[in-house]
GROMACS .gro file of C-alpha atoms in nm:
model
  251
    1MET     CA    1  -2.378  10.303   7.899
    2ALA     CA    2  -2.183  10.027   8.074
    3LEU     CA    3  -1.809  10.053   8.058
    4ASP     CA    4  -1.602   9.755   7.949
    5THR     CA    5  -1.372   9.691   8.244
    6ARG     CA    6  -1.203   9.393   8.086
    7THR     CA    7  -0.832   9.420   8.028
    8ASP     CA    8  -0.620   9.223   7.787
    9ARG     CA    9  -0.410   8.976   7.975
   10ARG     CA   10  -0.063   8.920   7.849
   11PRO     CA   11   0.037   8.556   7.831
   12SER     CA   12   0.287   8.448   8.094
   13PHE     CA   13   0.648   8.373   8.009
   14ALA     CA   14   0.585   8.003   8.078
   15GLY     CA   15   0.286   8.011   7.843
   16LEU     CA   16   0.484   8.180   7.566
   17LEU     CA   17   0.769   7.933   7.615
   18TRP     CA   18   0.537   7.633   7.598
   19ARG     CA   19   0.371   7.760   7.279
   20SER     CA   20   0.704   7.797   7.101
   21THR     CA   21   0.880   7.511   6.925
   22VAL     CA   22   1.198   7.581   7.121
   23GLY     CA   23   1.004   7.568   7.448
   24LYS     CA   24   0.843   7.236   7.363
   25LYS     CA   25   1.179   7.087   7.264
   26THR     CA   26   1.330   7.215   7.590
   27ALA     CA   27   1.043   7.061   7.788
   28MET     CA   28   1.101   6.731   7.608
   29ALA     CA   29   1.475   6.746   7.680
   30VAL     CA   30   1.437   6.825   8.051
   31SER     CA   31   1.160   6.569   8.109
   32GLY     CA   32   1.367   6.315   7.916
   33ILE     CA   33   1.665   6.371   8.145
   34VAL     CA   34   1.442   6.324   8.451
   35MET     CA   35   1.321   5.991   8.312
   36LEU     CA   36   1.673   5.888   8.214
   37LEU     CA   37   1.801   5.944   8.570
   38TYR     CA   38   1.512   5.737   8.701
   39LEU     CA   39   1.589   5.457   8.455
   40VAL     CA   40   1.954   5.443   8.565
   41VAL     CA   41   1.853   5.411   8.932
   42HIS     CA   42   1.575   5.164   8.848
   43MET     CA   43   1.809   4.944   8.645
   44LEU     CA   44   2.069   4.935   8.922
   45GLY     CA   45   1.797   4.842   9.171
   46ASN     CA   46   1.675   4.562   8.944
   47LEU     CA   47   2.023   4.409   8.936
   48LYS     CA   48   2.000   4.342   9.311
   49ILE     CA   49   1.789   4.043   9.215
   50PHE     CA   50   2.118   3.857   9.149
   51PHE     CA   51   2.196   3.875   9.522
   52GLY     CA   52   1.898   3.655   9.607
   53ALA     CA   53   1.541   3.686   9.727
   54ALA     CA   54   1.625   3.814  10.075
   55ASP     CA   55   1.837   4.105   9.948
   56PHE     CA   56   1.593   4.196   9.670
   57ASP     CA   57   1.289   4.190   9.897
   58ALA     CA   58   1.476   4.393  10.159
   59TYR     CA   59   1.566   4.651   9.893
   60ALA     CA   60   1.201   4.677   9.784
   61ALA     CA   61   1.094   4.725  10.147
   62TRP     CA   62   1.364   4.990  10.203
   63LEU     CA   63   1.227   5.198   9.915
   64ARG     CA   64   0.909   5.245  10.116
   65THR     CA   65   1.096   5.382  10.416
   66ILE     CA   66   1.316   5.644  10.244
   67GLY     CA   67   1.292   5.977  10.425
   68GLU     CA   68   1.155   5.842  10.752
   69PRO     CA   69   1.087   5.977  11.007
   70PHE     CA   70   1.069   6.313  10.826
   71LEU     CA   71   0.848   6.156  10.558
   72HIS     CA   72   0.575   5.909  10.637
   73HIS     CA   73   0.581   5.552  10.510
   74GLU     CA   74   0.585   5.537  10.125
   75TRP     CA   75   0.569   5.916  10.089
   76PHE     CA   76   0.899   5.923   9.901
   77LEU     CA   77   0.771   5.661   9.657
   78TRP     CA   78   0.456   5.863   9.588
   79ILE     CA   79   0.653   6.185   9.542
   80ALA     CA   80   0.880   6.007   9.297
   81ARG     CA   81   0.578   5.862   9.112
   82VAL     CA   82   0.413   6.205   9.079
   83VAL     CA   83   0.734   6.363   8.947
   84LEU     CA   84   0.786   6.076   8.705
   85LEU     CA   85   0.424   6.089   8.587
   86ALA     CA   86   0.453   6.463   8.527
   87ALA     CA   87   0.772   6.407   8.325
   88VAL     CA   88   0.603   6.137   8.115
   89VAL     CA   89   0.297   6.354   8.046
   90VAL     CA   90   0.503   6.661   7.954
   91HIS     CA   91   0.729   6.451   7.732
   92ALA     CA   92   0.440   6.279   7.554
   93VAL     CA   93   0.231   6.595   7.501
   94ALA     CA   94   0.528   6.796   7.374
   95ALA     CA   95   0.629   6.512   7.141
   96TYR     CA   96   0.276   6.484   7.001
   97GLN     CA   97   0.239   6.858   6.946
   98LEU     CA   98   0.581   6.888   6.784
   99SER     CA   99   0.497   6.596   6.559
  100ARG     CA  100   0.175   6.767   6.446
  101ARG     CA  101   0.364   7.089   6.377
  102ASP     CA  102   0.627   6.900   6.182
  103ILE     CA  103   0.364   6.731   5.964
  104ALA     CA  104   0.182   7.059   5.904
  105ALA     CA  105   0.499   7.248   5.812
  106ARG     CA  106   0.675   6.975   5.618
  107PRO     CA  107   0.751   7.099   5.268
  108THR     CA  108   0.673   6.902   4.957
  109SER     CA  109   0.957   6.749   4.763
  110TYR     CA  110   0.988   6.644   4.403
  111ALA     CA  111   0.958   6.274   4.339
  112HIS     CA  112   1.162   6.147   4.045
  113PRO     CA  113   0.952   5.956   3.790
  114SER     CA  114   1.022   5.595   3.711
  115PRO     CA  115   1.262   5.511   3.427
  116GLY     CA  116   1.103   5.552   3.087
  117HIS     CA  117   0.824   5.778   3.215
  118ARG     CA  118   0.801   6.113   3.041
  119PRO     CA  119   0.520   6.351   3.133
  120ARG     CA  120   0.361   6.531   2.844
  121PRO     CA  121   0.497   6.883   2.786
  122GLY     CA  122   0.293   7.143   2.967
  123ARG     CA  123   0.089   6.886   3.156
  124PHE     CA  124   0.076   6.906   3.535
  125ALA     CA  125   0.157   6.582   3.715
  126PRO     CA  126   0.036   6.615   4.075
  127HIS     CA  127   0.150   6.264   4.165
  128LEU     CA  128   0.512   6.381   4.129
  129PHE     CA  129   0.482   6.613   4.428
  130LEU     CA  130   0.490   6.411   4.746
  131ARG     CA  131   0.545   6.492   5.110
  132ARG     CA  132   0.894   6.423   5.232
  133ARG     CA  133   0.902   6.104   5.434
  134PRO     CA  134   1.012   6.138   5.796
  135SER     CA  135   1.363   6.016   5.874
  136TYR     CA  136   1.441   5.677   6.027
  137ALA     CA  137   1.526   5.842   6.359
  138THR     CA  138   1.197   6.031   6.362
  139ARG     CA  139   0.992   5.718   6.289
  140THR     CA  140   1.186   5.525   6.553
  141MET     CA  141   1.125   5.791   6.817
  142ARG     CA  142   0.752   5.810   6.742
  143TRP     CA  143   0.681   5.439   6.737
  144GLY     CA  144   0.921   5.377   7.022
  145GLY     CA  145   0.735   5.633   7.230
  146VAL     CA  146   0.403   5.459   7.162
  147ILE     CA  147   0.548   5.118   7.253
  148LEU     CA  148   0.700   5.253   7.575
  149GLY     CA  149   0.377   5.427   7.671
  150LEU     CA  150   0.183   5.101   7.637
  151PHE     CA  151   0.459   4.915   7.823
  152ILE     CA  152   0.442   5.155   8.120
  153VAL     CA  153   0.073   5.071   8.160
  154TRP     CA  154   0.148   4.698   8.137
  155HIS     CA  155   0.442   4.721   8.377
  156ILE     CA  156   0.233   4.896   8.643
  157LEU     CA  157  -0.048   4.641   8.609
  158ASP     CA  158   0.207   4.359   8.620
  159LEU     CA  159   0.443   4.439   8.907
  160THR     CA  160   0.283   4.729   9.096
  161THR     CA  161  -0.089   4.655   9.115
  162LEU     CA  162  -0.030   4.284   9.033
  163THR     CA  163  -0.345   4.287   8.821
  164VAL     CA  164  -0.215   4.090   8.520
  165ASN     CA  165   0.030   3.871   8.710
  166PRO     CA  166  -0.175   3.561   8.798
  167ARG     CA  167   0.091   3.412   9.030
  168ALA     CA  168   0.182   3.740   9.203
  169GLU     CA  169   0.163   3.775   9.579
  170ALA     CA  170   0.175   4.107   9.759
  171GLY     CA  171   0.490   4.158   9.965
  172HIS     CA  172   0.704   3.918   9.762
  173PRO     CA  173   0.866   4.124   9.482
  174TYR     CA  174   1.139   3.868   9.404
  175ALA     CA  175   0.885   3.590   9.350
  176ASN     CA  176   0.663   3.825   9.147
  177VAL     CA  177   0.948   3.913   8.910
  178VAL     CA  178   1.030   3.545   8.862
  179ALA     CA  179   0.661   3.471   8.799
  180THR     CA  180   0.642   3.743   8.533
  181PHE     CA  181   0.947   3.623   8.341
  182SER     CA  182   0.843   3.260   8.365
  183THR     CA  183   0.576   3.329   8.100
  184TRP     CA  184   0.638   3.371   7.727
  185TYR     CA  185   0.417   3.679   7.702
  186GLY     CA  186   0.581   3.851   7.998
  187ASN     CA  187   0.922   3.804   7.839
  188THR     CA  188   0.803   3.910   7.494
  189VAL     CA  189   0.646   4.233   7.616
  190TYR     CA  190   0.951   4.320   7.825
  191VAL     CA  191   1.214   4.239   7.561
  192VAL     CA  192   1.036   4.435   7.286
  193ALA     CA  193   0.991   4.734   7.518
  194MET     CA  194   1.356   4.732   7.629
  195LEU     CA  195   1.480   4.722   7.270
  196ALA     CA  196   1.252   5.016   7.192
  197LEU     CA  197   1.386   5.191   7.503
  198GLY     CA  198   1.745   5.150   7.387
  199LEU     CA  199   1.672   5.306   7.047
  200HIS     CA  200   1.470   5.583   7.212
  201ILE     CA  201   1.755   5.672   7.448
  202ARG     CA  202   2.012   5.657   7.169
  203HIS     CA  203   1.828   5.912   6.956
  204GLY     CA  204   1.671   6.105   7.244
  205PHE     CA  205   1.992   6.172   7.437
  206TRP     CA  206   2.159   6.318   7.130
  207SER     CA  207   1.854   6.533   7.051
  208ALA     CA  208   1.829   6.657   7.411
  209ALA     CA  209   2.198   6.750   7.415
  210GLN     CA  210   2.152   6.960   7.100
  211THR     CA  211   1.838   7.126   7.237
  212LEU     CA  212   2.004   7.223   7.564
  213GLY     CA  213   2.306   7.366   7.386
  214ALA     CA  214   2.555   7.096   7.482
  215GLY     CA  215   2.630   7.009   7.123
  216ARG     CA  216   2.949   7.153   6.981
  217PRO     CA  217   3.157   7.046   6.680
  218GLY     CA  218   3.429   6.921   6.914
  219ARG     CA  219   3.184   6.740   7.142
  220ASP     CA  220   2.958   6.569   6.890
  221ARG     CA  221   3.163   6.250   6.873
  222THR     CA  222   3.178   6.228   7.255
  223LEU     CA  223   2.803   6.289   7.287
  224LYS     CA  224   2.725   6.022   7.029
  225THR     CA  225   2.951   5.775   7.210
  226LEU     CA  226   2.785   5.859   7.542
  227ALA     CA  227   2.438   5.817   7.388
  228ASN     CA  228   2.531   5.475   7.245
  229THR     CA  229   2.692   5.366   7.574
  230LEU     CA  230   2.393   5.471   7.785
  231ALA     CA  231   2.149   5.303   7.547
  232ALA     CA  232   2.348   4.978   7.541
  233ALA     CA  233   2.409   4.972   7.918
  234LEU     CA  234   2.044   5.031   8.007
  235THR     CA  235   1.914   4.786   7.748
  236LEU     CA  236   2.151   4.509   7.857
  237GLY     CA  237   2.099   4.588   8.225
  238PHE     CA  238   1.722   4.563   8.202
  239LEU     CA  239   1.731   4.255   7.977
  240ALA     CA  240   1.968   4.075   8.215
  241VAL     CA  241   1.681   4.001   8.455
  242PRO     CA  242   1.434   3.825   8.217
  243VAL     CA  243   1.719   3.641   8.043
  244SER     CA  244   1.847   3.517   8.380
  245VAL     CA  245   1.501   3.393   8.478
  246MET     CA  246   1.458   3.221   8.140
  247THR     CA  247   1.793   3.046   8.171
  248GLY     CA  248   1.744   2.947   8.535
  249VAL     CA  249   2.020   3.172   8.674
  250VAL     CA  250   1.750   3.345   8.879
  251SER     CA  251   1.476   3.121   9.007
   0.00000   0.00000   0.00000
């Protein structure tokens, strides 16, 4: 008789952490911080457009040489893209799975009948038991995440691969940015996405701080102020570029 040599494998600590709600929230918080740091740097880089085409194009070219000669040409950019992509994927997957868990576990709540309505004694009224509606912050985070995910795809096709930018020309980032924001649809997509980004950061920063244990009764007001300040600064900083192109400040 053949012996069963199989052994039960215990799940790894990382696997157990990922399966738990706390682990998924932690993954969302850490990946969110990685993306937030990138956004701060990206926004500051975008503002160099106000120094003129020569400075902005030189900045874009410098990004491809970071780390040389230790790193080859554009290696730093690709490393940054891989890290950022990993953060986006982890953030999106964790958010989706947590959302599904929240829907599955959400308790039912009693819905008050309309004035004048009186159910018959002893009669069951199933329409009075409804699922609790998600909060405004929850709905904002979910829809904001979807909008930002679609925007990332558009943004890459617009200013990285230059696929949807009909007047784009490789090697001329300043002119490509101006070309993008010289169209109504380019401005519309960007403005909507940046407003969604601001709301996402406002709610997400506060949530991440609570998840990572930074929240304390004495710090809550400071954390909320910091979340609002970051959201406003990033939103206004990113919107400054399309608004300046639309008004002719940048041309």
